[in-house]
């Protein structure tokens, strides 16, 4: 049978090394590649392993065991630390919003959908929950354009019409049950008729039937700076490629990371 082997990986290692305890490898994937078709134990030494590509396991790794070294803690993550925070005026000053927020640039091609710090997931800025507007009772020459559809949402005055720009925003909805959720990118908004168009269709028509009342389902507009109000809320300006974050009073953001992968393995 194939002899069992041990491979060691360390954030301070080198992929040109032999993978021994004294000369550990640096990348987990390098160790996985060397472990193919062998009964191998891969020991991860203390530290953080930041992935830029998902780890690839195949049937050839059926005898491979991956573990932190005894007594040590190895963290596998795709989180990219966000640094260079500066305090700036709120991008959309207004009642109920802090006068200043924190801003940091993202130089990569990332479009963050979630953000985390040492306490857990940070909340993306979002509007209060709202119900869709009722379609007109009488037909008009623009009839089809003012009817709800899976990509058309009719909203009421005072809900989201004060948002200056809908670029990069998304509509969140629980369209029927708690286990069905839609995040729909906003394509354009007809402000005159208060019709929001999404670039991706929802599971169902974007309306609010009376039957929803007991289920407390709702719509919510996310990632608009007009709703950046409370501590640990954030939004992302894709055009400028900057993050805005409301940090606790008197302190700068710490340990903020943005995921770079949607799966690790």
Coordinates of C-alpha atoms in Angstrom, one line a residue:
X1 CA 0.0 0.0 0.0
X2 CA 1.0 3.6 -0.4
X3 CA 3.1 4.9 2.5
X4 CA 1.5 7.6 4.7
X5 CA 3.3 10.9 4.5
X6 CA 3.1 14.2 6.5
X7 CA 3.3 17.6 4.9
X8 CA 3.6 20.9 6.8
X9 CA 2.4 24.3 5.7
X10 CA 3.1 27.7 7.3
X11 CA 2.4 31.3 6.4
X12 CA 6.1 31.8 6.7
X13 CA 7.0 28.8 4.6
X14 CA 8.2 28.5 1.0
X15 CA 6.6 26.5 -1.8
X16 CA 10.1 25.5 -2.9
X17 CA 10.6 23.7 0.4
X18 CA 10.3 20.0 0.9
X19 CA 7.2 20.4 3.1
X20 CA 8.8 19.0 6.2
X21 CA 8.3 20.3 9.7
X22 CA 11.6 22.2 9.5
X23 CA 11.0 23.4 5.9
X24 CA 7.2 23.9 5.5
X25 CA 5.4 24.9 2.3
X26 CA 3.6 28.2 2.1
X27 CA 0.4 27.5 0.1
X28 CA -2.2 24.9 1.1
X29 CA -2.9 24.1 -2.5
X30 CA 0.8 23.3 -3.1
X31 CA 0.5 20.7 -0.3
X32 CA -2.7 19.3 -1.8
X33 CA -1.0 18.9 -5.2
X34 CA 1.9 17.0 -3.6
X35 CA -0.6 14.8 -1.6
X36 CA -2.4 13.4 -4.6
X37 CA -2.7 9.6 -4.7
X38 CA -1.0 9.4 -1.3
X39 CA -2.3 8.9 2.2
X40 CA -1.2 12.2 3.5
X41 CA -1.8 14.4 6.6
X42 CA -1.3 18.1 5.9
X43 CA -0.5 20.0 9.1
X44 CA -1.3 23.8 9.0
X45 CA 0.9 25.8 11.4
X46 CA -0.3 28.8 13.4
X47 CA -1.5 31.7 11.2
X48 CA -3.9 33.1 8.6
X49 CA -4.0 31.5 5.2
X50 CA -5.6 34.0 2.7
X51 CA -6.9 32.3 -0.5
X52 CA -7.1 34.0 -3.9
X53 CA -8.5 30.8 -5.5
X54 CA -10.6 28.0 -4.0
X55 CA -8.8 24.9 -2.7
X56 CA -9.3 22.0 -5.1
X57 CA -9.9 18.5 -3.8
X58 CA -10.3 15.6 -6.2
X59 CA -10.9 11.8 -5.8
X60 CA -7.1 11.6 -5.7
X61 CA -7.3 13.3 -2.3
X62 CA -9.6 10.7 -0.7
X63 CA -6.8 9.7 1.7
X64 CA -5.8 13.2 2.6
X65 CA -6.4 14.7 6.1
X66 CA -6.1 18.5 6.5
X67 CA -5.8 19.8 10.1
X68 CA -4.3 22.5 12.3
X69 CA -1.1 21.5 14.0
X70 CA -1.9 20.3 17.6
X71 CA -2.2 23.2 20.0
X72 CA -2.2 25.8 17.1
X73 CA -4.9 27.6 15.3
X74 CA -4.9 27.9 11.5
X75 CA -7.5 30.2 9.8
X76 CA -8.4 29.7 6.2
X77 CA -10.1 32.8 4.7
X78 CA -10.5 34.8 1.5
X79 CA -11.0 38.0 3.5
X80 CA -8.9 40.9 2.3
X81 CA -8.1 43.5 5.0
X82 CA -9.5 47.0 4.3
X83 CA -7.0 49.6 5.4
X84 CA -6.3 53.3 4.8
X85 CA -9.5 54.6 6.5
X86 CA -10.0 58.3 6.6
X87 CA -12.8 60.4 8.3
X88 CA -14.8 62.3 5.7
X89 CA -18.1 64.2 5.6
X90 CA -21.2 62.0 5.0
X91 CA -21.6 61.5 1.2
X92 CA -25.3 62.3 1.6
X93 CA -25.8 64.6 4.6
X94 CA -29.2 64.8 6.0
X95 CA -31.4 64.5 9.1
X96 CA -30.7 61.4 11.2
X97 CA -27.3 60.8 9.5
X98 CA -23.9 61.3 11.1
X99 CA -22.0 64.4 10.0
X100 CA -18.9 62.2 9.3
X101 CA -18.2 58.7 8.3
X102 CA -15.1 56.6 7.4
X103 CA -13.9 56.1 3.9
X104 CA -11.5 53.6 2.4
X105 CA -10.5 52.9 -1.3
X106 CA -10.7 49.4 -2.9
X107 CA -8.1 49.3 -5.6
X108 CA -9.0 45.8 -6.9
X109 CA -12.0 44.8 -9.0
X110 CA -13.9 43.7 -6.0
X111 CA -17.6 44.5 -5.6
X112 CA -18.3 43.7 -1.9
X113 CA -21.7 42.3 -1.1
X114 CA -20.8 41.5 2.5
X115 CA -18.3 43.0 5.0
X116 CA -17.0 41.8 8.3
X117 CA -15.1 43.0 11.3
X118 CA -13.9 41.4 14.5
X119 CA -17.4 41.3 15.9
X120 CA -19.1 39.7 12.8
X121 CA -21.0 40.7 9.7
X122 CA -21.5 44.4 9.2
X123 CA -24.9 45.7 8.0
X124 CA -25.2 47.1 4.5
X125 CA -27.1 50.4 4.5
X126 CA -30.8 49.8 3.7
X127 CA -34.0 51.7 3.5
X128 CA -36.8 51.0 6.0
X129 CA -39.1 48.1 4.9
X130 CA -41.8 49.2 2.4
X131 CA -44.7 47.8 0.5
X132 CA -45.1 48.2 -3.2
X133 CA -47.5 50.8 -4.6
X134 CA -50.8 49.7 -6.1
X135 CA -51.0 49.9 -9.9
X136 CA -53.3 52.6 -11.4
X137 CA -57.0 51.6 -11.4
X138 CA -57.6 53.0 -14.9
X139 CA -55.8 52.2 -18.1
X140 CA -53.4 54.8 -19.6
X141 CA -51.5 55.1 -22.8
X142 CA -48.5 53.8 -20.9
X143 CA -50.4 50.9 -19.4
X144 CA -47.8 48.0 -19.5
X145 CA -45.1 50.3 -18.1
X146 CA -46.9 51.1 -14.9
X147 CA -47.9 47.5 -14.1
X148 CA -45.8 45.4 -11.8
X149 CA -43.8 42.5 -13.2
X150 CA -40.9 40.3 -12.1
X151 CA -38.6 43.2 -13.1
X152 CA -40.9 46.2 -12.3
X153 CA -41.6 47.5 -8.9
X154 CA -44.0 50.4 -8.3
X155 CA -43.1 52.4 -5.2
X156 CA -44.8 55.2 -3.3
X157 CA -43.8 58.8 -2.7
X158 CA -41.5 59.2 0.2
X159 CA -40.2 55.7 0.2
X160 CA -37.0 55.7 -2.0
X161 CA -37.6 58.6 -4.4
X162 CA -35.2 60.9 -2.4
X163 CA -32.3 58.6 -3.3
X164 CA -30.0 60.7 -5.6
X165 CA -28.5 57.8 -7.5
X166 CA -29.6 54.2 -7.8
X167 CA -26.3 53.0 -9.3
X168 CA -25.0 49.9 -7.5
X169 CA -28.2 49.5 -5.4
X170 CA -30.2 46.3 -5.0
X171 CA -33.7 45.5 -3.9
X172 CA -34.0 42.9 -1.2
X173 CA -37.3 40.9 -0.9
X174 CA -38.7 37.8 0.7
X175 CA -41.1 37.1 -2.1
X176 CA -43.1 34.3 -0.4
X177 CA -41.5 32.4 2.4
X178 CA -38.5 33.0 4.6
X179 CA -36.4 30.4 2.7
X180 CA -36.9 32.3 -0.6
X181 CA -34.9 35.6 -0.8
X182 CA -34.1 37.8 -3.8
X183 CA -31.4 40.4 -4.2
X184 CA -32.3 42.2 -7.4
X185 CA -29.8 44.8 -8.9
X186 CA -31.5 48.0 -9.9
X187 CA -31.2 48.7 -13.6
X188 CA -33.0 52.1 -13.9
X189 CA -35.7 54.1 -12.2
X190 CA -38.5 56.2 -13.7
X191 CA -38.9 58.9 -11.1
X192 CA -41.9 60.5 -12.7
X193 CA -44.0 57.4 -12.5
X194 CA -42.2 55.9 -9.6
X195 CA -41.3 52.7 -11.3
X196 CA -38.1 50.8 -10.4
X197 CA -36.7 48.3 -13.0
X198 CA -34.4 45.5 -12.0
X199 CA -31.8 43.8 -14.3
X200 CA -32.7 40.4 -12.8
X201 CA -36.2 39.1 -12.5
X202 CA -37.6 38.3 -9.1
X203 CA -39.1 34.9 -8.3
X204 CA -42.5 36.4 -8.5
X205 CA -44.2 39.7 -9.6
X206 CA -42.8 42.6 -7.6
X207 CA -46.1 43.6 -6.0
X208 CA -47.5 43.4 -2.4
X209 CA -50.6 41.2 -2.4
X210 CA -52.9 41.5 0.6
X211 CA -52.1 38.0 1.7
X212 CA -48.6 39.2 2.6
X213 CA -49.8 41.3 5.5
X214 CA -49.8 38.4 8.0
X215 CA -46.4 37.2 6.8
X216 CA -44.8 40.7 7.3
X217 CA -42.9 40.4 4.0
X218 CA -41.4 43.6 2.6
X219 CA -39.1 45.3 0.1
X220 CA -35.9 47.1 1.1
X221 CA -33.5 49.2 -1.0
X222 CA -29.8 48.4 -0.1
X223 CA -26.4 50.1 -0.7
X224 CA -27.7 53.7 -1.0
X225 CA -25.7 56.2 1.1
X226 CA -29.0 58.0 2.0
X227 CA -29.6 55.1 4.4
X228 CA -26.1 55.1 6.0
X229 CA -27.1 56.1 9.5
X230 CA -26.1 53.8 12.4
X231 CA -22.9 52.3 13.7
X232 CA -21.5 49.4 11.8
X233 CA -23.5 50.2 8.6
X234 CA -21.7 50.5 5.3
X235 CA -22.2 51.1 1.6
X236 CA -20.0 50.8 -1.5
X237 CA -19.6 53.4 -4.3
X238 CA -18.7 51.3 -7.3
X239 CA -18.0 54.3 -9.6
X240 CA -15.4 55.7 -7.1
X241 CA -14.5 52.2 -5.8
X242 CA -14.7 53.4 -2.1
X243 CA -16.3 52.0 1.0
X244 CA -18.2 54.2 3.5
X245 CA -18.7 53.0 7.0
X246 CA -20.2 54.3 10.2
X247 CA -17.8 53.3 13.0
X248 CA -18.4 53.6 16.7
X249 CA -18.0 57.2 18.0
X250 CA -14.4 58.3 18.5
X251 CA -12.8 55.2 17.0
X252 CA -11.5 54.3 13.5
X253 CA -12.6 51.0 11.8
X254 CA -10.6 48.0 12.9
X255 CA -10.2 44.5 11.5
X256 CA -12.5 45.1 8.6
X257 CA -12.3 42.5 5.8
X258 CA -14.0 42.0 2.5
X259 CA -14.4 38.5 1.1
X260 CA -12.8 37.9 -2.3
X261 CA -14.3 34.4 -3.0
X262 CA -17.8 33.0 -2.9
X263 CA -16.5 29.6 -1.8
X264 CA -13.3 28.3 -0.3
X265 CA -13.2 24.7 -1.4

